[in-house]
CSV table of C-alpha atoms and ligand atoms in Angstrom, one decimal:
chain,number,residue,atom,x,y,z
B,1,MET,CA,-3.9,-1.4,28.0
B,2,PHE,CA,-6.3,-1.9,24.4
B,3,GLU,CA,-7.5,-4.7,23.7
B,4,LEU,CA,-6.8,-4.8,19.7
B,5,PRO,CA,-7.9,-7.7,17.5
B,6,SER,CA,-4.7,-9.4,15.3
B,7,VAL,CA,-4.3,-7.2,11.6
B,8,LEU,CA,-3.7,-10.2,8.6
B,9,ASP,CA,-1.3,-8.7,6.7
B,10,GLY,CA,-2.1,-8.6,2.6
B,11,PRO,CA,-0.4,-11.9,1.7
B,12,ALA,CA,-2.1,-13.6,4.4
B,13,LEU,CA,-5.4,-12.2,4.1
B,14,LEU,CA,-5.4,-13.4,0.4
B,15,ASP,CA,-4.2,-16.7,1.5
B,16,LYS,CA,-7.4,-16.9,4.2
B,17,ALA,CA,-9.9,-15.8,1.8
B,18,PHE,CA,-9.4,-18.0,-0.9
B,19,GLY,CA,-8.4,-20.8,1.3
B,20,ARG,CA,-12.3,-20.5,2.6
B,21,ALA,CA,-13.3,-20.0,-1.0
B,22,ALA,CA,-11.4,-23.2,-1.8
B,23,LYS,CA,-13.4,-25.1,0.6
B,24,ALA,CA,-16.7,-23.9,-1.0
B,25,THR,CA,-19.6,-26.5,-2.3
B,26,ALA,CA,-22.3,-25.8,-4.9
B,27,THR,CA,-25.3,-28.4,-5.8
B,28,GLY,CA,-27.2,-27.5,-9.2
B,29,PRO,CA,-29.7,-29.4,-11.3
B,30,ASP,CA,-26.6,-29.7,-14.2
B,31,ARG,CA,-23.4,-29.4,-14.9
B,32,VAL,CA,-23.0,-25.8,-16.1
B,33,ALA,CA,-25.8,-24.4,-13.1
B,34,ARG,CA,-23.0,-26.8,-10.6
B,35,ALA,CA,-20.4,-25.4,-12.2
B,36,ARG,CA,-21.5,-21.8,-12.0
B,37,ASN,CA,-23.1,-22.0,-8.5
B,38,LEU,CA,-19.7,-23.3,-7.7
B,39,ALA,CA,-18.1,-20.6,-9.2
B,40,ALA,CA,-20.2,-18.1,-7.6
B,41,ALA,CA,-20.0,-19.5,-3.9
B,42,ARG,CA,-16.1,-19.7,-4.1
B,43,VAL,CA,-16.3,-15.3,-5.0
B,44,LYS,CA,-18.8,-14.6,-2.4
B,45,VAL,CA,-17.0,-16.7,0.2
B,46,ALA,CA,-13.6,-15.2,-0.9
B,47,GLY,CA,-15.4,-11.4,-0.8
B,48,LEU,CA,-17.0,-12.0,2.8
B,49,ALA,CA,-13.7,-12.9,4.0
B,50,ILE,CA,-11.6,-10.2,3.1
B,51,GLU,CA,-14.7,-7.7,3.7
B,52,SER,CA,-16.0,-8.8,7.4
B,53,THR,CA,-11.9,-9.3,7.8
B,54,LEU,CA,-11.1,-5.3,7.0
B,55,ARG,CA,-14.7,-4.4,9.0
B,56,GLY,CA,-13.3,-6.1,12.4
B,57,VAL,CA,-9.8,-4.6,12.0
B,58,VAL,CA,-11.6,-0.8,11.4
B,59,LYS,CA,-13.7,-1.5,14.0
B,60,GLY,CA,-11.3,-2.8,16.7
B,61,PHE,CA,-8.8,0.2,16.8
B,62,PRO,CA,-10.3,2.5,19.6
B,63,SER,CA,-11.8,5.7,18.7
B,64,LEU,CA,-9.0,8.1,19.4
B,65,GLY,CA,-11.0,11.0,19.6
B,66,ARG,CA,-13.4,9.3,22.3
B,67,LEU,CA,-10.2,8.5,24.9
B,68,PRO,CA,-9.3,10.2,27.9
B,69,PRO,CA,-7.2,13.2,27.8
B,70,PHE,CA,-4.1,11.0,29.4
B,71,TYR,CA,-4.2,8.1,27.1
B,72,ARG,CA,-5.1,10.5,24.1
B,73,GLU,CA,-1.3,12.4,24.7
B,74,LEU,CA,0.0,8.8,25.2
B,75,VAL,CA,-1.6,7.7,21.9
B,76,ASP,CA,-0.2,10.8,20.2
B,77,LEU,CA,3.5,10.1,21.2
B,78,LEU,CA,3.2,6.2,20.0
B,79,VAL,CA,1.4,6.8,16.7
B,80,ASP,CA,0.1,9.6,14.5
B,81,GLU,CA,-3.5,10.3,14.5
B,82,GLY,CA,-3.7,11.1,11.2
B,83,GLN,CA,-1.7,8.7,9.8
B,84,LEU,CA,-4.1,5.5,11.0
B,85,LYS,CA,-6.9,7.4,10.2
B,86,LYS,CA,-5.7,7.0,6.3
B,87,HIS,CA,-4.4,3.9,7.0
B,88,LEU,CA,-8.2,2.7,8.8
B,89,GLY,CA,-9.7,4.8,6.0
B,90,ALA,CA,-7.7,2.5,3.1
B,91,ALA,CA,-9.2,-0.9,5.0
B,92,ASP,CA,-12.7,0.6,4.8
B,93,TRP,CA,-12.6,1.8,1.3
B,94,ALA,CA,-10.8,-1.9,0.4
B,95,ALA,CA,-13.4,-3.1,2.1
B,96,ASP,CA,-16.2,-1.7,0.3
B,97,ARG,CA,-14.4,-2.1,-3.1
B,98,SER,CA,-14.0,-6.1,-2.7
B,99,ALA,CA,-17.9,-6.7,-1.5
B,100,THR,CA,-18.5,-4.8,-4.4
B,101,ILE,CA,-16.0,-6.8,-7.3
B,102,ALA,CA,-18.0,-9.9,-5.6
B,103,ARG,CA,-21.9,-9.0,-6.0
B,104,ASP,CA,-20.6,-7.9,-9.4
B,105,TYR,CA,-18.6,-10.7,-10.6
B,106,ARG,CA,-21.3,-13.2,-9.0
B,107,ARG,CA,-24.2,-11.8,-11.4
B,108,ARG,CA,-22.0,-12.0,-14.3
B,109,ILE,CA,-21.3,-15.6,-13.5
B,110,GLY,CA,-25.0,-16.4,-13.0
B,111,ARG,CA,-25.1,-15.7,-17.0
B,112,ALA,CA,-22.0,-17.0,-18.2
B,113,GLU,CA,-21.4,-20.0,-19.9
B,114,GLY,CA,-18.6,-22.5,-20.5
B,115,LYS,CA,-15.2,-21.8,-20.1
B,116,SER,CA,-16.0,-18.0,-19.4
B,117,ILE,CA,-17.7,-19.6,-16.0
B,118,GLY,CA,-13.9,-20.3,-15.0
B,119,GLU,CA,-12.8,-17.2,-17.0
B,120,LEU,CA,-14.5,-14.9,-14.8
B,121,ARG,CA,-14.2,-16.6,-11.5
B,122,GLN,CA,-11.0,-15.8,-11.7
B,123,GLU,CA,-10.7,-12.7,-13.1
B,124,ALA,CA,-12.6,-11.8,-9.6
B,125,TYR,CA,-9.9,-13.2,-7.4
B,126,GLY,CA,-7.3,-11.0,-9.3
B,127,ARG,CA,-9.5,-8.1,-8.9
B,128,LEU,CA,-9.9,-8.9,-5.4
B,129,SER,CA,-6.2,-9.6,-5.2
B,130,SER,CA,-5.1,-6.5,-6.6
B,131,VAL,CA,-7.9,-4.3,-4.2
B,132,VAL,CA,-5.7,-6.0,-1.0
B,133,LYS,CA,-2.4,-5.8,-2.8
B,134,GLN,CA,-3.3,-2.1,-2.6
B,135,VAL,CA,-3.8,-1.9,0.9
B,136,ALA,CA,-1.4,-4.1,2.0
B,137,PRO,CA,0.9,-0.7,3.1
B,138,ASP,CA,-1.9,0.2,4.9
B,139,LEU,CA,-2.4,-3.3,7.2
B,140,ASP,CA,1.9,-3.2,7.4
B,141,ALA,CA,1.0,-0.1,9.1
B,142,LEU,CA,-1.7,-1.1,11.4
B,143,ILE,CA,0.3,-3.9,12.3
B,144,GLN,CA,2.9,-1.4,13.8
B,145,ALA,CA,0.6,0.5,15.4
B,146,ARG,CA,-1.3,-2.1,17.3
B,147,ARG,CA,1.9,-3.2,18.7
B,148,ALA,CA,3.0,0.1,19.8
B,149,LEU,CA,-0.8,0.8,21.7
B,150,ARG,CA,-0.8,-2.9,23.1
B,151,LYS,CA,2.0,-1.4,25.5
B,152,ILE,CA,0.3,1.2,26.7
B,153,PRO,CA,0.1,0.7,30.2
B,154,GLN,CA,-3.5,0.2,32.1
B,155,ILE,CA,-3.9,3.7,33.9
B,156,ASP,CA,-7.0,4.9,35.9
B,157,PRO,CA,-6.6,8.5,35.1
B,158,ASP,CA,-8.9,9.5,38.2
B,159,VAL,CA,-6.4,8.2,40.7
B,160,PRO,CA,-3.8,10.4,42.0
B,161,THR,CA,-0.4,8.9,40.9
B,162,ILE,CA,3.0,9.3,42.8
B,163,VAL,CA,5.8,8.8,40.8
B,164,VAL,CA,9.1,8.3,42.8
B,165,ALA,CA,12.3,9.0,40.8
B,166,GLY,CA,15.7,9.7,41.2
B,167,TYR,CA,19.2,8.8,40.6
B,168,PRO,CA,20.0,4.8,40.3
B,169,ASN,CA,20.6,3.1,43.4
B,170,VAL,CA,19.2,5.5,45.9
B,171,GLY,CA,16.4,4.1,47.1
B,172,LYS,CA,13.4,4.7,45.7
B,173,SER,CA,12.5,0.6,45.5
B,174,SER,CA,13.4,0.6,49.1
B,175,PHE,CA,10.7,3.7,49.4
B,176,VAL,CA,8.5,2.1,47.6
B,177,ARG,CA,8.3,-1.4,49.5
B,178,ALA,CA,8.3,0.6,53.0
B,179,VAL,CA,4.9,2.8,51.8
B,180,SER,CA,3.1,0.6,49.8
B,181,THR,CA,2.0,-3.2,49.3
B,182,GLY,CA,4.2,-3.0,45.7
B,183,ARG,CA,7.6,-5.6,46.2
B,184,PRO,CA,10.4,-4.2,43.5
B,185,LYS,CA,13.7,-5.4,43.7
B,186,ILE,CA,16.6,-3.6,45.7
B,187,ALA,CA,19.5,-4.8,45.0
B,188,ASP,CA,22.8,-2.7,46.2
B,189,TYR,CA,23.7,-2.0,43.0
B,190,PRO,CA,22.0,-0.3,40.5
B,191,SER,CA,19.0,-2.4,39.2
B,192,GLU,CA,20.1,-4.3,35.6
B,193,ARG,CA,17.0,-3.0,34.0
B,194,ARG,CA,18.0,0.7,32.3
B,195,ARG,CA,18.2,0.0,29.0
B,196,TRP,CA,19.2,3.8,28.6
B,197,ARG,CA,23.3,3.6,29.2
B,198,PRO,CA,24.9,2.6,26.3
B,199,ALA,CA,26.7,-0.6,26.9
B,200,ARG,CA,29.9,0.9,24.7
B,201,SER,CA,30.2,3.3,28.0
B,202,ARG,CA,29.9,0.7,30.5
B,203,PRO,CA,33.5,0.8,32.5
O,1,GTP,N1,22.0,3.2,54.2
O,1,GTP,C1,21.1,3.2,53.4
O,1,GTP,N2,21.0,2.4,52.6
O,1,GTP,C2,19.4,2.7,51.5
O,1,GTP,C3,18.8,3.0,52.1
O,1,GTP,N3,17.4,3.1,51.3
O,1,GTP,C4,18.0,2.0,50.1
O,1,GTP,N4,19.1,1.7,50.7
O,1,GTP,C5,20.1,0.6,50.6
O,1,GTP,O1,20.7,1.6,48.9
O,1,GTP,C6,20.1,-0.2,47.6
O,1,GTP,C7,19.7,0.4,46.6
O,1,GTP,O2,18.2,0.4,47.2
O,1,GTP,P1,17.4,0.4,45.9
O,1,GTP,O3,16.0,0.5,46.7
O,1,GTP,O4,17.3,-0.5,45.3
O,1,GTP,O5,17.5,1.6,45.2
O,1,GTP,P2,16.7,2.1,43.6
O,1,GTP,O6,16.6,3.6,43.6
O,1,GTP,O7,15.5,1.4,43.6
O,1,GTP,O8,17.7,1.5,42.9
O,1,GTP,P3,17.6,1.4,41.2
O,1,GTP,O9,16.3,1.1,40.6
O,1,GTP,O10,18.7,0.8,40.7
O,1,GTP,O11,17.5,2.8,40.2
O,1,GTP,C8,20.0,-0.8,48.7
O,1,GTP,O12,21.1,-1.8,49.2
O,1,GTP,C9,19.6,-0.8,50.1
O,1,GTP,O13,19.6,-1.4,51.0
O,1,GTP,C10,18.4,4.3,53.2
O,1,GTP,O14,17.8,4.9,54.1
O,1,GTP,N5,20.0,4.2,53.9
O,2,MG,MG1,14.9,0.0,42.1
């Protein structure tokens, strides 16, 4: 039912960000300027990758308050709305922090000389990593929530719905075949798809 964007976990997000940053290039009038520009470009790319990825995650989740009541109740069975909000809030916070850290360090790198350029770049990477690590449990929870929400069937709540329920092998599938275009499998033995009976109690 829900088309949710895939969510990267903490380590995967850092791999993506630093992987992109490693490919950054820079030019400059002299060696120091080039080193500065390269360090600043890497910090910018890494920060932006983390920020935009996390913003995409937050945007991609449905706003539960606006769902039709039917879905709202269904979603409520699968994910705790308060918890979901907390995890999305954490992702949003991490996006803000990453943007601030990247901005801050680019400014500092712009004034740096010699080996402090590389040190500042490393420090920025360290801070970005620590922000992502802090929200890694939230990202894991969002991955779980996404998995649960994707399983929700697509139902138009405005269309009348008939439920055919009954004991195993009583003719439910036969009935549905007779009165609709649905083609469920009819078997002269109880359907194998029932999972609720523990295997142990089978004769
Ligand atoms: N005698 C008789 N047999 C029927 C009738 N309806 C269905 N059957 C037979 O009962 C068996 C089970 O029919 P299904 O439609 O597969 O039953 P079901 O309720 O869907 O079964 P599960 O999906 O396994 O729970 C099949 O062999 C059908 O041919 C009926 O009205 N009379
Ligand atoms: Mg059946």
